[in-house]
Amino acid sequence: AQSVTQLGSHVSVSEGALVLLRCNYSSSVPPYLFWYVQYPNQGLQLLLKYTTGATLVKGINGFEAEFKKSETSFHLTKPSAHMSDAAEYFCAVRSSGTYKYIFGTGTRLKVLA
Amino acid sequence: DSGVTQTPKHLITATGQRVTLRCSPRSGDLSVYWYQQSLDQGLQFLIQYYNGEERAKGNILERFSAQQFPDLHSELNLSSLELGDSALYFCASSVTGDSGNEQFFGPGTRLTVL
């Protein structure tokens, strides 16, 4: 069975500091992994995804994530936080050969001036 | 703007009633997904359709049903509504239903059951 765990429902960082949002997954087959961002009163928008190939994936707005199979992790990072990064971030997994997406519970990122 | 449209934006109704939420996917997308987002349950996958056929089912209650029409728009029907059904309902679409496809989310319909 697939599952996703996002550690930390709330994360606060200072503007200019490193952003690290954690995601661990469970899947019995090779997974497809996604990070989505949700701004207030909006739908979700894809930041980046891992399907196959290079394990370091670059996304929009300066975000990137690394697929680490040995650690079953797909943590999201950004070197320098910007005020506009304040939003809720969701990690999602979909195992190859299945059609269900499983989303994590979300991490709300707060950026402090 | 993702290209996915959902109507209505807001819906207020009473317990026991029935409502229909509508979703139009992005042009060219064949697959439609429905999600429920609530404070206590997070984002829950409900159901997926691909080119008119049901493809995957998630945590969808028996009181809820959905369908995808020949023009590819989709409707989510919620009946015998309960207070706990109050939530944001998102529709998403993708080109195909394949596992690696990106989903494009609509702005959501906020349902309030009084």
JSON list of C-alpha atoms in Angstrom, two decimals:
[
{"chain": "A", "resi": 1, "resn": "ALA", "atom": "CA", "xyz": [0.00, 0.00, 0.00]},
{"chain": "A", "resi": 2, "resn": "GLN", "atom": "CA", "xyz": [1.14, 3.51, -0.71]},
{"chain": "A", "resi": 3, "resn": "SER", "atom": "CA", "xyz": [1.48, 6.17, 1.95]},
{"chain": "A", "resi": 4, "resn": "VAL", "atom": "CA", "xyz": [3.06, 9.57, 2.39]},
{"chain": "A", "resi": 5, "resn": "THR", "atom": "CA", "xyz": [4.28, 11.18, 5.58]},
{"chain": "A", "resi": 6, "resn": "GLN", "atom": "CA", "xyz": [5.12, 14.85, 5.80]},
{"chain": "A", "resi": 7, "resn": "LEU", "atom": "CA", "xyz": [7.02, 15.68, 8.95]},
{"chain": "A", "resi": 8, "resn": "GLY", "atom": "CA", "xyz": [6.00, 18.98, 10.46]},
{"chain": "A", "resi": 9, "resn": "SER", "atom": "CA", "xyz": [2.59, 20.44, 9.76]},
{"chain": "A", "resi": 10, "resn": "HIS", "atom": "CA", "xyz": [4.02, 23.94, 10.25]},
{"chain": "A", "resi": 11, "resn": "VAL", "atom": "CA", "xyz": [7.49, 25.18, 9.36]},
{"chain": "A", "resi": 12, "resn": "SER", "atom": "CA", "xyz": [8.80, 28.72, 9.90]},
{"chain": "A", "resi": 13, "resn": "VAL", "atom": "CA", "xyz": [11.92, 30.11, 8.28]},
{"chain": "A", "resi": 14, "resn": "SER", "atom": "CA", "xyz": [13.43, 33.55, 8.02]},
{"chain": "A", "resi": 15, "resn": "GLU", "atom": "CA", "xyz": [13.49, 35.29, 4.68]},
{"chain": "A", "resi": 16, "resn": "GLY", "atom": "CA", "xyz": [16.70, 34.29, 2.91]},
{"chain": "A", "resi": 17, "resn": "ALA", "atom": "CA", "xyz": [17.11, 31.09, 4.93]},
{"chain": "A", "resi": 18, "resn": "LEU", "atom": "CA", "xyz": [17.10, 27.54, 3.63]},
{"chain": "A", "resi": 19, "resn": "VAL", "atom": "CA", "xyz": [13.72, 25.89, 3.20]},
{"chain": "A", "resi": 20, "resn": "LEU", "atom": "CA", "xyz": [13.55, 22.16, 3.93]},
{"chain": "A", "resi": 21, "resn": "LEU", "atom": "CA", "xyz": [10.20, 20.36, 3.84]},
{"chain": "A", "resi": 22, "resn": "ARG", "atom": "CA", "xyz": [10.31, 16.66, 4.56]},
{"chain": "A", "resi": 23, "resn": "CYS", "atom": "CA", "xyz": [8.45, 13.89, 2.80]},
{"chain": "A", "resi": 24, "resn": "ASN", "atom": "CA", "xyz": [8.78, 10.14, 3.26]},
{"chain": "A", "resi": 25, "resn": "TYR", "atom": "CA", "xyz": [6.84, 7.66, 1.23]},
{"chain": "A", "resi": 26, "resn": "SER", "atom": "CA", "xyz": [5.97, 4.01, 1.25]},
{"chain": "A", "resi": 27, "resn": "SER", "atom": "CA", "xyz": [5.43, 2.10, -1.95]},
{"chain": "A", "resi": 28, "resn": "SER", "atom": "CA", "xyz": [5.95, -1.52, -2.91]},
{"chain": "A", "resi": 29, "resn": "VAL", "atom": "CA", "xyz": [6.70, -0.62, -6.52]},
{"chain": "A", "resi": 30, "resn": "PRO", "atom": "CA", "xyz": [8.65, 2.24, -8.09]},
{"chain": "A", "resi": 31, "resn": "PRO", "atom": "CA", "xyz": [6.89, 5.43, -7.15]},
{"chain": "A", "resi": 32, "resn": "TYR", "atom": "CA", "xyz": [6.13, 8.61, -8.96]},
{"chain": "A", "resi": 33, "resn": "LEU", "atom": "CA", "xyz": [6.56, 11.51, -6.55]},
{"chain": "A", "resi": 34, "resn": "PHE", "atom": "CA", "xyz": [5.17, 15.02, -6.67]},
{"chain": "A", "resi": 35, "resn": "TRP", "atom": "CA", "xyz": [5.30, 18.26, -4.73]},
{"chain": "A", "resi": 36, "resn": "TYR", "atom": "CA", "xyz": [2.39, 20.63, -5.03]},
{"chain": "A", "resi": 37, "resn": "VAL", "atom": "CA", "xyz": [1.93, 24.11, -3.57]},
{"chain": "A", "resi": 38, "resn": "GLN", "atom": "CA", "xyz": [-1.37, 25.63, -2.50]},
{"chain": "A", "resi": 39, "resn": "TYR", "atom": "CA", "xyz": [-1.72, 29.37, -1.98]},
{"chain": "A", "resi": 40, "resn": "PRO", "atom": "CA", "xyz": [-4.65, 30.65, 0.08]},
{"chain": "A", "resi": 41, "resn": "ASN", "atom": "CA", "xyz": [-8.02, 30.21, -1.60]},
{"chain": "A", "resi": 42, "resn": "GLN", "atom": "CA", "xyz": [-6.48, 28.54, -4.63]},
{"chain": "A", "resi": 43, "resn": "GLY", "atom": "CA", "xyz": [-6.11, 25.07, -6.06]},
{"chain": "A", "resi": 44, "resn": "LEU", "atom": "CA", "xyz": [-2.90, 23.08, -6.00]},
{"chain": "A", "resi": 45, "resn": "GLN", "atom": "CA", "xyz": [-0.09, 23.81, -8.44]},
{"chain": "A", "resi": 46, "resn": "LEU", "atom": "CA", "xyz": [2.66, 21.40, -9.36]},
{"chain": "A", "resi": 47, "resn": "LEU", "atom": "CA", "xyz": [6.12, 22.42, -8.17]},
{"chain": "A", "resi": 48, "resn": "LEU", "atom": "CA", "xyz": [8.04, 19.41, -9.43]},
{"chain": "A", "resi": 49, "resn": "LYS", "atom": "CA", "xyz": [7.80, 15.70, -10.01]},
{"chain": "A", "resi": 50, "resn": "TYR", "atom": "CA", "xyz": [10.01, 12.64, -10.11]},
{"chain": "A", "resi": 51, "resn": "THR", "atom": "CA", "xyz": [9.14, 9.84, -12.49]},
{"chain": "A", "resi": 52, "resn": "THR", "atom": "CA", "xyz": [12.35, 8.19, -13.66]},
{"chain": "A", "resi": 53, "resn": "GLY", "atom": "CA", "xyz": [15.92, 9.20, -14.41]},
{"chain": "A", "resi": 54, "resn": "ALA", "atom": "CA", "xyz": [17.82, 11.90, -12.54]},
{"chain": "A", "resi": 55, "resn": "THR", "atom": "CA", "xyz": [17.11, 11.75, -8.83]},
{"chain": "A", "resi": 56, "resn": "LEU", "atom": "CA", "xyz": [17.60, 15.48, -8.28]},
{"chain": "A", "resi": 57, "resn": "VAL", "atom": "CA", "xyz": [14.61, 17.24, -9.70]},
{"chain": "A", "resi": 58, "resn": "LYS", "atom": "CA", "xyz": [14.38, 20.97, -10.25]},
{"chain": "A", "resi": 59, "resn": "GLY", "atom": "CA", "xyz": [11.04, 22.69, -10.19]},
{"chain": "A", "resi": 60, "resn": "ILE", "atom": "CA", "xyz": [9.52, 26.12, -10.44]},
{"chain": "A", "resi": 61, "resn": "ASN", "atom": "CA", "xyz": [10.29, 29.08, -8.19]},
{"chain": "A", "resi": 62, "resn": "GLY", "atom": "CA", "xyz": [13.76, 27.78, -7.31]},
{"chain": "A", "resi": 63, "resn": "PHE", "atom": "CA", "xyz": [12.58, 24.62, -5.55]},
{"chain": "A", "resi": 64, "resn": "GLU", "atom": "CA", "xyz": [14.20, 21.24, -5.96]},
{"chain": "A", "resi": 65, "resn": "ALA", "atom": "CA", "xyz": [13.81, 17.79, -4.47]},
{"chain": "A", "resi": 66, "resn": "GLU", "atom": "CA", "xyz": [15.95, 14.69, -4.35]},
{"chain": "A", "resi": 67, "resn": "PHE", "atom": "CA", "xyz": [14.58, 11.16, -4.63]},
{"chain": "A", "resi": 68, "resn": "LYS", "atom": "CA", "xyz": [16.48, 8.91, -2.22]},
{"chain": "A", "resi": 69, "resn": "LYS", "atom": "CA", "xyz": [15.32, 5.35, -2.62]},
{"chain": "A", "resi": 70, "resn": "SER", "atom": "CA", "xyz": [17.39, 4.02, 0.27]},
{"chain": "A", "resi": 71, "resn": "GLU", "atom": "CA", "xyz": [15.78, 6.52, 2.63]},
{"chain": "A", "resi": 72, "resn": "THR", "atom": "CA", "xyz": [12.34, 6.44, 0.91]},
{"chain": "A", "resi": 73, "resn": "SER", "atom": "CA", "xyz": [12.45, 10.22, 0.98]},
{"chain": "A", "resi": 74, "resn": "PHE", "atom": "CA", "xyz": [11.66, 13.08, -1.37]},
{"chain": "A", "resi": 75, "resn": "HIS", "atom": "CA", "xyz": [12.45, 16.22, 0.60]},
{"chain": "A", "resi": 76, "resn": "LEU", "atom": "CA", "xyz": [11.79, 19.64, -0.90]},
{"chain": "A", "resi": 77, "resn": "THR", "atom": "CA", "xyz": [14.40, 22.37, -0.61]},
{"chain": "A", "resi": 78, "resn": "LYS", "atom": "CA", "xyz": [15.00, 25.94, -1.63]},
{"chain": "A", "resi": 79, "resn": "PRO", "atom": "CA", "xyz": [18.29, 27.70, -0.84]},
{"chain": "A", "resi": 80, "resn": "SER", "atom": "CA", "xyz": [16.78, 31.07, 0.04]},
{"chain": "A", "resi": 81, "resn": "ALA", "atom": "CA", "xyz": [13.21, 31.62, 1.20]},
{"chain": "A", "resi": 82, "resn": "HIS", "atom": "CA", "xyz": [11.17, 34.48, -0.14]},
{"chain": "A", "resi": 83, "resn": "MET", "atom": "CA", "xyz": [8.07, 35.99, 1.42]},
{"chain": "A", "resi": 84, "resn": "SER", "atom": "CA", "xyz": [6.06, 34.81, -1.58]},
{"chain": "A", "resi": 85, "resn": "ASP", "atom": "CA", "xyz": [6.90, 31.17, -0.69]},
{"chain": "A", "resi": 86, "resn": "ALA", "atom": "CA", "xyz": [4.47, 31.27, 2.22]},
{"chain": "A", "resi": 87, "resn": "ALA", "atom": "CA", "xyz": [1.90, 28.63, 1.35]},
{"chain": "A", "resi": 88, "resn": "GLU", "atom": "CA", "xyz": [0.93, 25.05, 2.05]},
{"chain": "A", "resi": 89, "resn": "TYR", "atom": "CA", "xyz": [3.00, 22.32, 0.43]},
{"chain": "A", "resi": 90, "resn": "PHE", "atom": "CA", "xyz": [1.82, 18.82, -0.33]},
{"chain": "A", "resi": 91, "resn": "CYS", "atom": "CA", "xyz": [3.87, 15.77, -1.18]},
{"chain": "A", "resi": 92, "resn": "ALA", "atom": "CA", "xyz": [2.10, 13.08, -3.20]},
{"chain": "A", "resi": 93, "resn": "VAL", "atom": "CA", "xyz": [2.92, 9.56, -4.36]},
{"chain": "A", "resi": 94, "resn": "ARG", "atom": "CA", "xyz": [1.52, 7.44, -7.11]},
{"chain": "A", "resi": 95, "resn": "SER", "atom": "CA", "xyz": [2.88, 3.98, -7.68]},
{"chain": "A", "resi": 96, "resn": "SER", "atom": "CA", "xyz": [3.49, 2.86, -11.23]},
{"chain": "A", "resi": 97, "resn": "GLY", "atom": "CA", "xyz": [0.69, 0.63, -12.40]},
{"chain": "A", "resi": 98, "resn": "THR", "atom": "CA", "xyz": [-1.86, 2.24, -10.10]},
{"chain": "A", "resi": 99, "resn": "TYR", "atom": "CA", "xyz": [-4.04, 5.25, -10.61]},
{"chain": "A", "resi": 100, "resn": "LYS", "atom": "CA", "xyz": [-4.57, 6.50, -7.09]},
{"chain": "A", "resi": 101, "resn": "TYR", "atom": "CA", "xyz": [-2.73, 9.55, -5.86]},
{"chain": "A", "resi": 102, "resn": "ILE", "atom": "CA", "xyz": [-1.97, 9.64, -2.16]},
{"chain": "A", "resi": 103, "resn": "PHE", "atom": "CA", "xyz": [-1.32, 13.08, -0.72]},
{"chain": "A", "resi": 104, "resn": "GLY", "atom": "CA", "xyz": [0.45, 13.91, 2.50]},
{"chain": "A", "resi": 105, "resn": "THR", "atom": "CA", "xyz": [-1.24, 16.00, 5.16]},
{"chain": "A", "resi": 106, "resn": "GLY", "atom": "CA", "xyz": [0.57, 19.13, 4.04]},
{"chain": "A", "resi": 107, "resn": "THR", "atom": "CA", "xyz": [3.15, 21.47, 5.56]},
{"chain": "A", "resi": 108, "resn": "ARG", "atom": "CA", "xyz": [2.30, 25.10, 6.02]},
{"chain": "A", "resi": 109, "resn": "LEU", "atom": "CA", "xyz": [5.37, 27.25, 5.39]},
{"chain": "A", "resi": 110, "resn": "LYS", "atom": "CA", "xyz": [5.63, 30.60, 7.10]},
{"chain": "A", "resi": 111, "resn": "VAL", "atom": "CA", "xyz": [8.35, 33.03, 6.04]},
{"chain": "A", "resi": 112, "resn": "LEU", "atom": "CA", "xyz": [9.43, 35.58, 8.61]},
{"chain": "A", "resi": 113, "resn": "ALA", "atom": "CA", "xyz": [10.71, 39.01, 7.64]},
{"chain": "B", "resi": 1, "resn": "ASP", "atom": "CA", "xyz": [-4.91, 29.82, -14.30]},
{"chain": "B", "resi": 2, "resn": "SER", "atom": "CA", "xyz": [-4.70, 26.04, -14.68]},
{"chain": "B", "resi": 3, "resn": "GLY", "atom": "CA", "xyz": [-7.36, 25.82, -17.38]},
{"chain": "B", "resi": 4, "resn": "VAL", "atom": "CA", "xyz": [-9.60, 23.67, -15.18]},
{"chain": "B", "resi": 5, "resn": "THR", "atom": "CA", "xyz": [-12.90, 25.30, -14.30]},
{"chain": "B", "resi": 6, "resn": "GLN", "atom": "CA", "xyz": [-15.22, 24.41, -11.46]},
{"chain": "B", "resi": 7, "resn": "THR", "atom": "CA", "xyz": [-18.70, 25.66, -10.72]},
{"chain": "B", "resi": 8, "resn": "PRO", "atom": "CA", "xyz": [-20.08, 26.87, -8.47]},
{"chain": "B", "resi": 9, "resn": "LYS", "atom": "CA", "xyz": [-17.36, 28.57, -6.43]},
{"chain": "B", "resi": 10, "resn": "HIS", "atom": "CA", "xyz": [-19.38, 28.45, -3.25]},
{"chain": "B", "resi": 11, "resn": "LEU", "atom": "CA", "xyz": [-22.39, 26.38, -2.25]},
{"chain": "B", "resi": 12, "resn": "ILE", "atom": "CA", "xyz": [-24.37, 26.63, 0.96]},
{"chain": "B", "resi": 13, "resn": "THR", "atom": "CA", "xyz": [-27.03, 24.05, 1.63]},
{"chain": "B", "resi": 14, "resn": "ALA", "atom": "CA", "xyz": [-28.79, 22.18, 4.41]},
{"chain": "B", "resi": 15, "resn": "THR", "atom": "CA", "xyz": [-28.36, 18.70, 5.81]},
{"chain": "B", "resi": 16, "resn": "GLY", "atom": "CA", "xyz": [-30.17, 16.04, 3.86]},
{"chain": "B", "resi": 17, "resn": "GLN", "atom": "CA", "xyz": [-29.99, 17.92, 0.59]},
{"chain": "B", "resi": 18, "resn": "ARG", "atom": "CA", "xyz": [-28.34, 16.93, -2.68]},
{"chain": "B", "resi": 19, "resn": "VAL", "atom": "CA", "xyz": [-25.91, 19.03, -4.71]},
{"chain": "B", "resi": 20, "resn": "THR", "atom": "CA", "xyz": [-24.01, 18.71, -7.97]},
{"chain": "B", "resi": 21, "resn": "LEU", "atom": "CA", "xyz": [-20.53, 20.07, -8.53]},
{"chain": "B", "resi": 22, "resn": "ARG", "atom": "CA", "xyz": [-19.31, 20.57, -12.04]},
{"chain": "B", "resi": 23, "resn": "CYS", "atom": "CA", "xyz": [-15.82, 20.42, -13.53]},
{"chain": "B", "resi": 24, "resn": "SER", "atom": "CA", "xyz": [-14.50, 21.18, -16.99]},
{"chain": "B", "resi": 25, "resn": "PRO", "atom": "CA", "xyz": [-11.01, 19.79, -17.62]},
{"chain": "B", "resi": 26, "resn": "ARG", "atom": "CA", "xyz": [-8.24, 21.52, -19.55]},
{"chain": "B", "resi": 27, "resn": "SER", "atom": "CA", "xyz": [-8.63, 21.33, -23.28]},
{"chain": "B", "resi": 28, "resn": "GLY", "atom": "CA", "xyz": [-7.22, 17.99, -24.45]},
{"chain": "B", "resi": 29, "resn": "ASP", "atom": "CA", "xyz": [-7.14, 16.35, -21.03]},
{"chain": "B", "resi": 30, "resn": "LEU", "atom": "CA", "xyz": [-8.94, 13.02, -20.90]},
{"chain": "B", "resi": 31, "resn": "SER", "atom": "CA", "xyz": [-8.70, 12.25, -17.22]},
{"chain": "B", "resi": 32, "resn": "VAL", "atom": "CA", "xyz": [-10.56, 13.91, -14.37]},
{"chain": "B", "resi": 33, "resn": "TYR", "atom": "CA", "xyz": [-9.99, 13.47, -10.64]},
{"chain": "B", "resi": 34, "resn": "TRP", "atom": "CA", "xyz": [-12.07, 14.58, -7.67]},
{"chain": "B", "resi": 35, "resn": "TYR", "atom": "CA", "xyz": [-10.65, 15.41, -4.25]},
{"chain": "B", "resi": 36, "resn": "GLN", "atom": "CA", "xyz": [-12.11, 16.49, -0.93]},
{"chain": "B", "resi": 37, "resn": "GLN", "atom": "CA", "xyz": [-10.08, 18.81, 1.28]},
{"chain": "B", "resi": 38, "resn": "SER", "atom": "CA", "xyz": [-11.14, 19.33, 4.88]},
{"chain": "B", "resi": 39, "resn": "LEU", "atom": "CA", "xyz": [-9.33, 20.52, 7.96]},
{"chain": "B", "resi": 40, "resn": "ASP", "atom": "CA", "xyz": [-9.50, 17.21, 9.77]},
{"chain": "B", "resi": 41, "resn": "GLN", "atom": "CA", "xyz": [-8.97, 14.81, 6.85]},
{"chain": "B", "resi": 42, "resn": "GLY", "atom": "CA", "xyz": [-6.58, 16.72, 4.64]},
{"chain": "B", "resi": 43, "resn": "LEU", "atom": "CA", "xyz": [-6.68, 16.15, 0.89]},
{"chain": "B", "resi": 44, "resn": "GLN", "atom": "CA", "xyz": [-8.50, 12.94, 0.07]},
{"chain": "B", "resi": 45, "resn": "PHE", "atom": "CA", "xyz": [-8.66, 11.37, -3.36]},
{"chain": "B", "resi": 46, "resn": "LEU", "atom": "CA", "xyz": [-12.25, 10.48, -4.21]},
{"chain": "B", "resi": 47, "resn": "ILE", "atom": "CA", "xyz": [-12.43, 9.15, -7.75]},
{"chain": "B", "resi": 48, "resn": "GLN", "atom": "CA", "xyz": [-10.83, 9.26, -11.19]},
{"chain": "B", "resi": 49, "resn": "TYR", "atom": "CA", "xyz": [-12.37, 9.05, -14.64]},
{"chain": "B", "resi": 50, "resn": "TYR", "atom": "CA", "xyz": [-10.60, 8.51, -17.91]},
{"chain": "B", "resi": 51, "resn": "ASN", "atom": "CA", "xyz": [-12.39, 9.22, -21.18]},
{"chain": "B", "resi": 52, "resn": "GLY", "atom": "CA", "xyz": [-15.79, 8.57, -19.64]},
{"chain": "B", "resi": 53, "resn": "GLU", "atom": "CA", "xyz": [-14.88, 5.44, -17.70]},
{"chain": "B", "resi": 54, "resn": "GLU", "atom": "CA", "xyz": [-14.24, 5.14, -13.99]},
{"chain": "B", "resi": 55, "resn": "ARG", "atom": "CA", "xyz": [-10.58, 4.27, -13.48]},
{"chain": "B", "resi": 56, "resn": "ALA", "atom": "CA", "xyz": [-9.84, 4.47, -9.77]},
{"chain": "B", "resi": 57, "resn": "LYS", "atom": "CA", "xyz": [-11.79, 4.88, -6.58]},
{"chain": "B", "resi": 58, "resn": "GLY", "atom": "CA", "xyz": [-10.51, 6.35, -3.36]},
{"chain": "B", "resi": 59, "resn": "ASN", "atom": "CA", "xyz": [-12.29, 7.28, -0.17]},
{"chain": "B", "resi": 60, "resn": "ILE", "atom": "CA", "xyz": [-15.60, 8.09, -1.81]},
{"chain": "B", "resi": 61, "resn": "LEU", "atom": "CA", "xyz": [-18.74, 7.59, 0.26]},
{"chain": "B", "resi": 62, "resn": "GLU", "atom": "CA", "xyz": [-21.69, 5.67, -1.13]},
{"chain": "B", "resi": 63, "resn": "ARG", "atom": "CA", "xyz": [-23.75, 8.86, -0.86]},
{"chain": "B", "resi": 64, "resn": "PHE", "atom": "CA", "xyz": [-21.41, 10.41, -3.43]},
{"chain": "B", "resi": 65, "resn": "SER", "atom": "CA", "xyz": [-21.29, 9.58, -7.11]},
{"chain": "B", "resi": 66, "resn": "ALA", "atom": "CA", "xyz": [-19.60, 11.00, -10.14]},
{"chain": "B", "resi": 67, "resn": "GLN", "atom": "CA", "xyz": [-19.58, 10.69, -13.88]},
{"chain": "B", "resi": 68, "resn": "GLN", "atom": "CA", "xyz": [-17.68, 11.97, -16.88]},
{"chain": "B", "resi": 69, "resn": "PHE", "atom": "CA", "xyz": [-19.68, 12.93, -19.92]},
{"chain": "B", "resi": 70, "resn": "PRO", "atom": "CA", "xyz": [-18.82, 12.51, -23.64]},
{"chain": "B", "resi": 71, "resn": "ASP", "atom": "CA", "xyz": [-17.63, 16.11, -23.79]},
{"chain": "B", "resi": 72, "resn": "LEU", "atom": "CA", "xyz": [-15.26, 15.15, -20.91]},
{"chain": "B", "resi": 73, "resn": "HIS", "atom": "CA", "xyz": [-16.73, 17.44, -18.30]},
{"chain": "B", "resi": 74, "resn": "SER", "atom": "CA", "xyz": [-17.46, 15.76, -15.00]},
{"chain": "B", "resi": 75, "resn": "GLU", "atom": "CA", "xyz": [-20.01, 16.09, -12.23]},
{"chain": "B", "resi": 76, "resn": "LEU", "atom": "CA", "xyz": [-19.76, 15.06, -8.61]},
{"chain": "B", "resi": 77, "resn": "ASN", "atom": "CA", "xyz": [-23.10, 14.40, -6.96]},
{"chain": "B", "resi": 78, "resn": "LEU", "atom": "CA", "xyz": [-23.34, 14.55, -3.18]},
{"chain": "B", "resi": 79, "resn": "SER", "atom": "CA", "xyz": [-26.57, 13.40, -1.59]},
{"chain": "B", "resi": 80, "resn": "SER", "atom": "CA", "xyz": [-28.06, 13.11, 1.91]},
{"chain": "B", "resi": 81, "resn": "LEU", "atom": "CA", "xyz": [-25.61, 15.76, 2.94]},
{"chain": "B", "resi": 82, "resn": "GLU", "atom": "CA", "xyz": [-24.23, 15.81, 6.46]},
{"chain": "B", "resi": 83, "resn": "LEU", "atom": "CA", "xyz": [-22.45, 18.55, 8.38]},
{"chain": "B", "resi": 84, "resn": "GLY", "atom": "CA", "xyz": [-19.20, 16.64, 7.96]},
{"chain": "B", "resi": 85, "resn": "ASP", "atom": "CA", "xyz": [-19.41, 16.94, 4.18]},
{"chain": "B", "resi": 86, "resn": "SER", "atom": "CA", "xyz": [-18.55, 20.61, 4.46]},
{"chain": "B", "resi": 87, "resn": "ALA", "atom": "CA", "xyz": [-15.23, 20.92, 2.65]},
{"chain": "B", "resi": 88, "resn": "LEU", "atom": "CA", "xyz": [-13.41, 22.20, -0.39]},
{"chain": "B", "resi": 89, "resn": "TYR", "atom": "CA", "xyz": [-13.94, 19.94, -3.38]},
{"chain": "B", "resi": 90, "resn": "PHE", "atom": "CA", "xyz": [-11.26, 20.04, -6.04]},
{"chain": "B", "resi": 91, "resn": "CYS", "atom": "CA", "xyz": [-11.32, 18.74, -9.53]},
{"chain": "B", "resi": 92, "resn": "ALA", "atom": "CA", "xyz": [-8.08, 18.05, -11.39]},
{"chain": "B", "resi": 93, "resn": "SER", "atom": "CA", "xyz": [-7.34, 16.90, -14.91]},
{"chain": "B", "resi": 94, "resn": "SER", "atom": "CA", "xyz": [-4.46, 15.30, -16.73]},
{"chain": "B", "resi": 95, "resn": "VAL", "atom": "CA", "xyz": [-3.68, 14.44, -20.34]},
{"chain": "B", "resi": 96, "resn": "THR", "atom": "CA", "xyz": [-4.04, 10.73, -19.77]},
{"chain": "B", "resi": 97, "resn": "GLY", "atom": "CA", "xyz": [-4.52, 8.80, -16.56]},
{"chain": "B", "resi": 98, "resn": "ASP", "atom": "CA", "xyz": [-0.98, 7.49, -16.47]},
{"chain": "B", "resi": 99, "resn": "SER", "atom": "CA", "xyz": [0.89, 7.39, -13.21]},
{"chain": "B", "resi": 100, "resn": "GLY", "atom": "CA", "xyz": [3.52, 9.98, -14.07]},
{"chain": "B", "resi": 101, "resn": "ASN", "atom": "CA", "xyz": [1.14, 12.58, -15.43]},
{"chain": "B", "resi": 102, "resn": "GLU", "atom": "CA", "xyz": [0.93, 15.96, -13.81]},
{"chain": "B", "resi": 103, "resn": "GLN", "atom": "CA", "xyz": [-2.50, 16.93, -12.55]},
{"chain": "B", "resi": 104, "resn": "PHE", "atom": "CA", "xyz": [-3.85, 20.42, -13.06]},
{"chain": "B", "resi": 105, "resn": "PHE", "atom": "CA", "xyz": [-6.15, 21.55, -10.29]},
{"chain": "B", "resi": 106, "resn": "GLY", "atom": "CA", "xyz": [-9.20, 23.73, -10.51]},
{"chain": "B", "resi": 107, "resn": "PRO", "atom": "CA", "xyz": [-9.89, 26.52, -7.99]},
{"chain": "B", "resi": 108, "resn": "GLY", "atom": "CA", "xyz": [-12.31, 24.35, -6.03]},
{"chain": "B", "resi": 109, "resn": "THR", "atom": "CA", "xyz": [-15.89, 24.49, -4.84]},
{"chain": "B", "resi": 110, "resn": "ARG", "atom": "CA", "xyz": [-16.42, 25.36, -1.20]},
{"chain": "B", "resi": 111, "resn": "LEU", "atom": "CA", "xyz": [-19.38, 23.43, 0.16]},
{"chain": "B", "resi": 112, "resn": "THR", "atom": "CA", "xyz": [-20.96, 24.48, 3.43]},
{"chain": "B", "resi": 113, "resn": "VAL", "atom": "CA", "xyz": [-23.64, 22.25, 4.91]},
{"chain": "B", "resi": 114, "resn": "LEU", "atom": "CA", "xyz": [-25.71, 23.90, 7.63]}
]
